[in-house]
Short mmCIF file of C-alpha atoms in Angstrom, two decimals:
data_model
loop_
_atom_site.label_atom_id
_atom_site.label_comp_id
_atom_site.label_asym_id
_atom_site.label_seq_id
_atom_site.Cartn_x
_atom_site.Cartn_y
_atom_site.Cartn_z
CA MET O 3 129.72 117.86 -45.25
CA GLN O 4 132.63 116.23 -43.42
CA TYR O 5 133.47 117.43 -39.90
CA ASP O 6 136.20 116.68 -37.42
CA LEU O 7 134.17 115.71 -34.33
CA VAL O 8 134.95 116.30 -30.65
CA PHE O 9 132.98 114.41 -27.98
CA GLU O 10 132.89 115.57 -24.37
CA GLY O 11 132.82 113.16 -21.43
CA GLY O 12 130.04 112.83 -18.89
CA GLY O 13 129.58 109.23 -17.79
CA ALA O 14 126.03 107.96 -18.26
CA LYS O 15 125.03 111.39 -19.55
CA GLY O 16 127.06 110.52 -22.64
CA MET O 17 124.00 108.71 -24.00
CA VAL O 18 122.86 112.11 -25.27
CA LEU O 19 125.75 111.98 -27.75
CA VAL O 20 124.11 109.08 -29.58
CA GLY O 21 120.93 111.03 -30.30
CA ALA O 22 122.94 113.98 -31.56
CA TYR O 23 125.10 111.78 -33.78
CA GLU O 24 122.00 110.10 -35.23
CA VAL O 25 120.69 113.43 -36.55
CA PHE O 26 124.19 114.42 -37.72
CA VAL O 27 124.27 111.32 -39.95
CA GLU O 28 120.61 111.58 -40.93
CA LEU O 29 121.24 115.05 -42.38
CA GLY O 30 123.97 113.66 -44.62
CA HIS O 31 127.09 114.67 -42.72
CA THR O 32 130.17 112.49 -42.22
CA HIS O 33 133.09 112.47 -39.83
CA GLY O 34 136.77 113.02 -40.42
CA ARG O 35 139.03 112.92 -37.38
CA LEU O 36 137.53 111.91 -34.03
CA LEU O 37 138.52 113.14 -30.58
CA GLY O 38 136.91 112.02 -27.33
CA THR O 39 137.28 112.08 -23.57
CA SER O 40 135.72 109.59 -21.14
CA ALA O 41 132.17 108.79 -22.38
CA GLY O 42 133.11 110.77 -25.47
CA ALA O 43 136.04 108.39 -26.00
CA ILE O 44 133.65 105.43 -26.00
CA THR O 45 131.40 107.14 -28.54
CA ALA O 46 134.34 108.15 -30.74
CA ALA O 47 135.81 104.63 -30.67
CA LEU O 48 132.51 103.01 -31.69
CA ILE O 49 132.03 105.50 -34.52
CA ALA O 50 135.59 104.85 -35.68
CA ALA O 51 134.77 101.13 -35.66
CA GLY O 52 131.94 101.84 -38.08
CA TYR O 53 129.00 101.75 -35.70
CA THR O 54 125.85 103.25 -37.15
CA PRO O 55 123.53 105.35 -34.99
CA GLN O 56 121.03 102.49 -35.07
CA GLU O 57 123.62 100.05 -33.72
CA MET O 58 124.59 102.48 -30.98
CA LEU O 59 120.94 103.04 -30.02
CA ALA O 60 120.45 99.29 -29.82
CA ALA O 61 123.46 99.06 -27.50
CA LEU O 62 121.86 101.62 -25.17
CA SER O 63 118.82 99.35 -24.80
CA GLU O 64 120.69 96.16 -23.95
CA GLN O 65 119.67 94.45 -20.73
CA GLU O 66 121.04 91.72 -18.53
CA ASN O 67 118.90 90.09 -15.86
CA GLY O 68 116.26 92.77 -16.29
CA ARG O 69 118.65 95.70 -15.81
CA SER O 70 120.64 97.84 -18.19
CA VAL O 71 123.90 96.17 -19.12
CA PHE O 72 125.58 99.47 -18.26
CA SER O 73 124.71 99.07 -14.58
CA GLY O 74 127.35 96.33 -14.50
CA PHE O 75 130.03 98.91 -15.27
CA LEU O 76 130.01 99.73 -11.54
CA GLY O 77 131.41 96.30 -10.77
CA ALA O 78 132.54 94.66 -7.56
CA PRO O 79 136.31 94.77 -7.07
CA ALA O 80 138.26 91.79 -8.36
CA PRO O 81 139.66 89.46 -5.68
CA PHE O 82 142.87 90.55 -3.98
CA ASP O 83 145.83 88.19 -3.81
CA GLU O 84 147.60 87.83 -0.47
CA ALA O 85 151.01 88.85 -1.81
CA THR O 86 149.67 92.18 -3.06
CA LEU O 87 147.86 92.90 0.19
CA ARG O 88 151.01 92.25 2.23
CA VAL O 89 152.82 95.12 0.50
CA GLY O 90 149.78 97.33 -0.05
CA ALA O 91 148.87 100.69 1.42
CA LEU O 92 146.45 99.25 3.97
CA ARG O 93 149.02 96.81 5.32
CA THR O 94 151.59 99.60 5.45
CA PHE O 95 149.16 101.64 7.53
CA PHE O 96 148.68 98.79 9.98
CA SER O 97 152.45 98.34 10.19
CA GLY O 98 152.61 101.75 11.79
CA LEU O 99 150.47 100.53 14.67
CA ASP O 100 152.52 98.91 17.41
CA PHE O 101 150.71 96.87 20.05
CA LYS O 102 153.33 96.61 22.80
CA PHE O 103 151.59 93.79 24.60
CA ILE O 104 151.57 91.44 21.56
CA PRO O 105 154.71 89.63 20.33
CA ASN O 106 155.83 90.89 16.90
CA ILE O 107 155.39 87.57 15.10
CA ILE O 108 151.82 87.25 16.34
CA GLU O 109 151.10 90.92 15.70
CA ASP O 110 152.26 90.69 12.07
CA ARG O 111 150.14 87.60 11.47
CA LEU O 112 147.13 89.30 13.07
CA LYS O 113 147.53 92.39 10.88
CA ASP O 114 147.73 90.23 7.74
CA GLN O 115 144.53 88.48 8.74
CA VAL O 116 142.72 91.75 9.42
CA VAL O 117 143.66 93.15 6.00
CA GLN O 118 142.63 89.92 4.26
CA ALA O 119 139.33 89.88 6.12
CA LEU O 120 138.59 93.45 5.05
CA ALA O 121 139.41 92.59 1.44
CA GLN O 122 137.10 89.57 1.45
CA ASN O 123 134.15 91.13 3.25
CA SER O 124 131.47 92.38 0.84
CA ARG O 125 130.86 95.43 3.04
CA THR O 126 134.48 96.58 3.12
CA ARG O 127 136.13 95.29 -0.07
CA ASN O 128 135.15 98.43 -2.02
CA LEU O 129 136.95 100.50 0.59
CA VAL O 130 140.01 98.27 0.24
CA ALA O 131 139.84 98.68 -3.55
CA PHE O 132 139.59 102.44 -3.08
CA VAL O 133 142.77 102.43 -0.98
CA GLU O 134 144.77 99.86 -2.95
CA ARG O 135 143.61 100.46 -6.53
CA GLY O 136 142.46 104.06 -6.48
CA GLY O 137 138.81 103.35 -7.26
CA TRP O 138 135.64 102.21 -5.51
CA TYR O 139 134.52 100.04 -8.43
CA ALA O 140 136.09 97.72 -10.98
CA ALA O 141 135.52 98.33 -14.70
CA ASP O 142 136.22 94.76 -15.84
CA ARG O 143 132.71 94.34 -17.23
CA PHE O 144 133.08 97.54 -19.22
CA VAL O 145 136.25 96.16 -20.81
CA THR O 146 134.45 92.92 -21.68
CA TRP O 147 131.49 94.85 -23.11
CA LEU O 148 133.73 97.04 -25.27
CA GLN O 149 135.70 94.04 -26.53
CA ASN O 150 132.44 92.37 -27.55
CA LYS O 151 131.25 95.50 -29.33
CA LEU O 152 134.50 95.86 -31.26
CA ASP O 153 134.12 92.26 -32.46
CA SER O 154 130.39 92.39 -33.27
CA GLY O 155 128.66 93.18 -36.54
CA VAL O 156 130.28 94.32 -39.76
CA ARG O 157 132.10 97.38 -41.07
CA ASN O 158 132.17 97.98 -44.82
CA GLY O 159 130.89 94.46 -45.36
CA GLN O 160 133.64 92.83 -43.29
CA PRO O 161 133.28 91.36 -39.78
CA ARG O 162 134.57 93.64 -37.04
CA ARG O 163 137.67 92.19 -35.41
CA PHE O 164 139.10 95.20 -33.60
CA SER O 165 139.16 94.21 -29.92
CA ALA O 166 142.74 92.92 -29.88
CA MET O 167 144.18 95.70 -32.02
CA THR O 168 146.64 98.37 -30.99
CA LEU O 169 145.98 101.98 -31.95
CA GLN O 170 148.34 101.62 -34.91
CA GLN O 171 146.67 98.42 -36.09
CA PHE O 172 143.24 100.00 -35.73
CA PHE O 173 144.30 103.00 -37.82
CA ASP O 174 145.80 100.72 -40.47
CA ALA O 175 142.57 98.70 -40.60
CA THR O 176 140.11 101.61 -40.67
CA GLY O 177 142.01 104.69 -41.82
CA VAL O 178 140.20 106.67 -39.11
CA GLU O 179 142.26 109.14 -37.11
CA LEU O 180 141.04 108.52 -33.56
CA SER O 181 142.46 110.40 -30.57
CA LEU O 182 141.48 109.73 -26.96
CA ILE O 183 142.27 112.01 -24.02
CA ALA O 184 143.66 110.56 -20.77
CA ALA O 185 145.60 111.90 -17.79
CA ASP O 186 148.94 110.55 -16.56
CA THR O 187 148.90 111.16 -12.80
CA THR O 188 152.43 109.80 -12.42
CA GLY O 189 153.91 112.17 -14.99
CA ALA O 190 151.34 114.91 -14.25
CA ARG O 191 150.50 115.48 -17.91
CA LEU O 192 147.78 115.19 -20.50
CA LEU O 193 147.92 112.22 -22.87
CA VAL O 194 146.50 112.28 -26.38
CA LEU O 195 146.38 108.60 -27.28
CA ASN O 196 146.45 107.86 -31.00
CA HIS O 197 148.41 105.87 -33.57
CA GLU O 198 151.14 108.51 -33.67
CA THR O 199 151.74 109.02 -29.95
CA ALA O 200 151.10 105.51 -28.58
CA PRO O 201 151.04 103.07 -31.51
CA GLN O 202 151.45 99.94 -29.36
CA CYS O 203 148.74 100.85 -26.86
CA PRO O 204 145.69 98.55 -27.19
CA LEU O 205 142.57 100.35 -28.41
CA VAL O 206 140.41 98.86 -25.66
CA TRP O 207 142.78 100.02 -22.94
CA ALA O 208 143.13 103.48 -24.45
CA VAL O 209 139.35 103.86 -24.08
CA ARG O 210 139.44 102.30 -20.61
CA MET O 211 142.07 104.79 -19.47
CA SER O 212 140.14 107.73 -20.86
CA MET O 213 136.91 106.79 -19.04
CA SER O 214 138.47 106.01 -15.65
CA ILE O 215 136.87 108.67 -13.42
CA PRO O 216 139.33 109.17 -10.54
CA LEU O 217 138.38 107.45 -7.27
CA LEU O 218 135.27 105.92 -8.88
CA TRP O 219 136.92 103.26 -11.06
CA ASP O 220 140.23 101.65 -10.31
CA GLU O 221 143.22 103.28 -11.95
CA VAL O 222 144.94 101.77 -14.96
CA VAL O 223 148.66 101.09 -14.71
CA TRP O 224 150.46 101.32 -18.06
CA ARG O 225 152.03 97.99 -19.00
CA GLU O 226 155.44 97.42 -20.51
CA GLU O 227 153.96 95.75 -23.60
CA TRP O 228 151.93 98.88 -24.39
CA GLY O 229 155.11 100.59 -25.50
CA THR O 230 155.96 104.25 -25.13
CA TYR O 231 154.15 107.58 -25.36
CA GLN O 232 155.88 109.89 -27.84
CA GLY O 233 158.97 107.74 -27.38
CA ARG O 234 158.99 108.09 -23.58
CA PRO O 235 158.78 105.04 -21.29
CA MET O 236 155.40 104.74 -19.56
CA ALA O 237 155.47 101.36 -17.79
CA GLY O 238 154.17 101.69 -14.25
CA HIS O 239 152.54 105.09 -14.80
CA THR O 240 149.03 105.49 -13.39
CA ILE O 241 146.46 106.70 -15.94
CA VAL O 242 142.95 108.05 -15.29
CA ASP O 243 140.08 109.90 -16.97
CA GLY O 244 141.29 112.58 -19.37
CA GLY O 245 138.64 114.89 -17.97
CA LEU O 246 140.98 115.46 -15.05
CA LEU O 247 142.88 117.86 -17.33
CA SER O 248 140.55 118.59 -20.24
CA ASN O 249 137.07 117.21 -20.81
CA PHE O 250 136.55 119.00 -24.12
CA ALA O 251 139.86 119.51 -25.92
CA ILE O 252 138.41 121.04 -29.09
CA GLU O 253 141.42 123.35 -29.32
CA LEU O 254 143.56 120.39 -30.43
CA PHE O 255 141.69 120.36 -33.76
CA ILE O 256 141.87 124.15 -34.10
CA SER O 257 145.45 125.03 -33.18
CA ASP O 258 148.27 124.76 -35.69
CA GLN O 259 151.09 125.18 -33.17
CA PRO O 260 154.02 122.77 -33.73
CA GLN O 261 153.57 120.97 -30.39
CA VAL O 262 149.92 120.36 -31.31
CA THR O 263 150.46 119.22 -34.88
CA ALA O 264 153.21 116.88 -33.66
CA ILE O 265 150.47 114.98 -31.84
CA MET O 266 147.38 115.61 -33.97
CA GLY O 267 148.93 115.90 -37.41
CA PRO O 268 148.62 118.94 -39.70
CA LYS O 269 145.60 121.19 -39.24
CA ARG O 270 142.85 120.23 -41.68
CA ALA O 271 140.48 122.23 -43.83
CA ASP O 272 137.48 120.27 -42.54
CA PRO O 273 135.22 122.24 -40.19
CA VAL O 274 135.27 121.25 -36.53
CA LEU O 275 132.16 120.40 -34.52
CA GLY O 276 132.20 119.86 -30.76
CA LEU O 277 129.45 117.95 -28.96
CA LEU O 278 129.27 119.43 -25.45
CA ILE O 279 127.20 117.87 -22.65
CA ASP O 280 125.58 120.83 -20.90
CA ASP O 281 124.39 120.23 -17.32
CA ASN O 282 122.64 123.60 -17.33
CA LEU O 283 120.24 122.79 -20.17
CA GLU O 284 117.05 121.01 -19.13
CA VAL O 285 115.98 117.76 -20.75
CA PRO O 286 112.23 117.83 -21.54
CA ALA O 287 110.51 115.31 -19.25
CA PRO O 288 109.02 112.31 -21.07
CA ARG O 289 105.23 112.37 -21.24
CA GLY O 290 103.55 110.68 -18.29
CA LEU O 291 106.73 110.53 -16.19
CA LEU O 292 106.56 112.65 -13.07
CA VAL O 293 109.38 111.25 -10.95
CA ASP O 294 111.75 108.48 -11.92
CA VAL O 295 115.25 109.13 -10.66
CA THR O 296 117.29 106.60 -8.77
CA ILE O 297 120.01 108.48 -6.92
CA ARG O 298 122.85 106.42 -5.53
CA PRO O 299 124.76 107.45 -2.43
CA GLU O 300 127.92 107.73 -4.49
CA GLU O 301 126.13 110.01 -6.95
CA LEU O 302 125.27 112.42 -4.15
CA ARG O 303 128.65 112.37 -2.50
CA THR O 304 131.68 110.76 -4.10
CA VAL O 305 130.96 111.33 -7.78
CA GLN O 306 129.42 114.76 -7.42
CA ARG O 307 132.34 115.98 -5.36
CA ILE O 308 134.91 114.47 -7.69
CA ARG O 309 133.15 115.75 -10.80
CA SER O 310 132.72 119.20 -9.28
CA LEU O 311 136.41 119.31 -8.46
CA ILE O 312 137.40 118.12 -11.93
CA ASP O 313 135.00 120.55 -13.60
CA THR O 314 136.47 123.40 -11.56
CA VAL O 315 140.03 122.43 -12.48
CA THR O 316 139.32 121.99 -16.19
CA SER O 317 136.78 124.75 -16.71
CA ALA O 318 139.37 127.52 -16.88
CA HIS O 319 140.92 126.43 -20.18
CA ASP O 320 137.94 124.46 -21.53
CA LYS O 321 135.57 127.38 -20.94
CA MET O 322 137.92 129.87 -22.58
CA VAL O 323 138.16 127.95 -25.82
CA ILE O 324 134.44 127.08 -25.80
CA GLU O 325 133.60 130.77 -25.54
CA ALA O 326 136.07 131.62 -28.30
CA PHE O 327 134.60 128.99 -30.63
CA GLU O 328 130.99 128.91 -29.44
CA HIS O 329 129.83 128.70 -33.06
CA LEU O 330 131.59 125.32 -33.36
CA VAL O 331 129.86 123.83 -30.31
CA VAL O 332 126.46 122.14 -30.11
CA ARG O 333 125.22 122.09 -26.53
CA LEU O 334 123.42 118.89 -25.57
CA PRO O 335 121.00 119.05 -22.60
CA ALA O 336 121.75 116.83 -19.60
CA ALA O 337 120.46 118.69 -16.52
CA GLY O 338 119.10 116.35 -13.87
CA TYR O 339 121.02 113.30 -15.09
CA GLY O 340 123.75 111.63 -13.07
CA THR O 341 127.26 110.67 -14.11
CA THR O 342 126.73 107.11 -12.79
CA GLU O 343 123.04 106.78 -13.68
CA PHE O 344 123.78 103.79 -15.90
CA ASP O 345 120.57 101.98 -14.95
CA MET O 346 118.24 104.85 -15.85
CA SER O 347 114.75 103.82 -16.93
CA GLU O 348 113.84 103.53 -20.59
CA PRO O 349 111.68 106.70 -20.55
CA ARG O 350 114.50 108.75 -19.01
CA ARG O 351 117.04 107.33 -21.44
CA ASN O 352 114.78 108.04 -24.41
CA ALA O 353 114.20 111.60 -23.20
CA LEU O 354 117.95 112.18 -22.98
CA VAL O 355 118.57 110.75 -26.45
CA ASP O 356 115.70 112.81 -27.88
CA ALA O 357 117.16 115.95 -26.33
CA GLY O 358 120.40 115.23 -28.19
CA ARG O 359 118.49 114.83 -31.44
CA VAL O 360 116.66 118.13 -31.03
CA ALA O 361 119.80 120.04 -30.06
CA MET O 362 121.78 118.77 -33.05
CA ARG O 363 118.95 119.48 -35.48
CA ASP O 364 118.55 123.01 -34.12
CA TYR O 365 122.29 123.61 -34.41
CA LEU O 366 122.60 122.35 -37.98
CA ASP O 367 119.52 124.32 -39.05
CA ARG O 368 121.09 127.63 -38.00
CA PRO O 369 122.55 129.92 -40.67
CA PRO O 370 126.36 130.14 -40.66
CA VAL O 371 127.69 132.63 -38.13
CA ALA O 372 129.82 134.39 -40.74
CA ALA O 373 126.70 135.39 -42.69
CA ALA O 374 125.60 137.69 -39.84
CA VAL O 375 128.98 139.28 -39.13
CA PRO O 376 130.66 142.05 -41.19
CA ARG O 377 133.76 140.74 -42.92
CA GLY O 378 136.29 142.92 -41.09
CA GLU O 379 134.86 142.09 -37.67
CA GLU O 380 134.74 138.42 -38.60
CA ASP O 381 138.44 138.38 -39.51
CA VAL O 382 139.49 140.09 -36.28
CA ALA O 383 137.32 137.82 -34.13
CA ALA O 384 138.61 134.73 -35.92
CA GLN O 385 142.22 135.80 -35.44
CA GLN O 386 141.68 136.47 -31.73
CA ALA O 387 139.92 133.14 -31.26
CA GLN O 388 142.72 131.31 -33.08
CA GLN O 389 145.31 132.92 -30.82
CA ARG O 390 143.37 131.84 -27.74
CA ALA O 391 143.11 128.28 -29.03
CA ASP O 392 146.85 128.18 -29.77
CA HIS O 393 147.65 129.51 -26.30
CA ILE O 394 145.33 127.09 -24.49
CA ALA O 395 146.40 124.05 -26.52
CA SER O 396 150.09 124.82 -26.03
CA ASN O 397 149.63 125.26 -22.28
CA LEU O 398 147.56 122.10 -22.02
CA LEU O 399 150.19 119.96 -23.72
CA ALA O 400 152.93 121.61 -21.67
CA LEU O 401 151.41 120.52 -18.32
CA PRO O 402 152.69 120.47 -15.68
#
């Protein structure tokens, strides 16, 4: 059976999606439209590029210098140029400090030197990046990794050459309707990036914008050459992780409201299946592993606080539609795993992937919900759920 698939975000926890997708394919199912946020956007993009579950599992095992290649996604900030620092937020802050006993010309030079020293020092450059670029880490190595993946292997017997494509070019080459969720903090609105809304936006940067957890990775600034969004200029707008507004926008495949279909296209007859990363469901511990968790300081503080805040903000509308369409959602266990645990050990990674496999198999083995519900009650419940999805989707796209 063909399904329209929705993939939730969750950082490193998104590895559970691969196990679930493997069983989905193994049982003979195929995908139609694809929708993803953050880690879900990465998964959706690779599937759209023709990646098999086996190829995706192999990617999870890749290592560099004895560590997971994913650990490099938390990269050191790129060097700062002096011109940018002179007009940056940190320099502006120092400009507000007036040392009366120092001549202005010397004071200005001293402040420039202090800012440059902070930007060059390995102990403080992340803080400077946080202030100037909106994120503690750089994601340059993620971009390089994704570009390599989109140009590796074959799809339908032809070499993959997708890394330089725009969303329109990618759709023309594959025929796959791929939509990625991002958040425009300048315009204070949700973005659904696809070949209809942002045809000139590069595929790689659409994924990069969707996965940019606020304050963790540096923000992405929309470039002039990326064109418009729904015909509106976007150059200079700051874009971050779509999870800031909706981490699981399954309602966009369900609603048939005009403002939704203008972005997603006409509602389809294909059933919808949402892959939800559930932090409340335990992952069975791998045999022989008692304790093997490397917790970073940023996982305890920065990321947990940011993710908790984002989850609180988004849970109102995401939770409502999940409850309304619970029968369309497969819950994938991820309790005890961290958003930035990219260098998790092989046993922990395998346990997470296995949990995804088991959850998907259990879901697909269930009898259809409709078979257990009297027809009249089913119709009423379906109508009420549809109305809730329409309401939530319309409100989401109308933000702010």
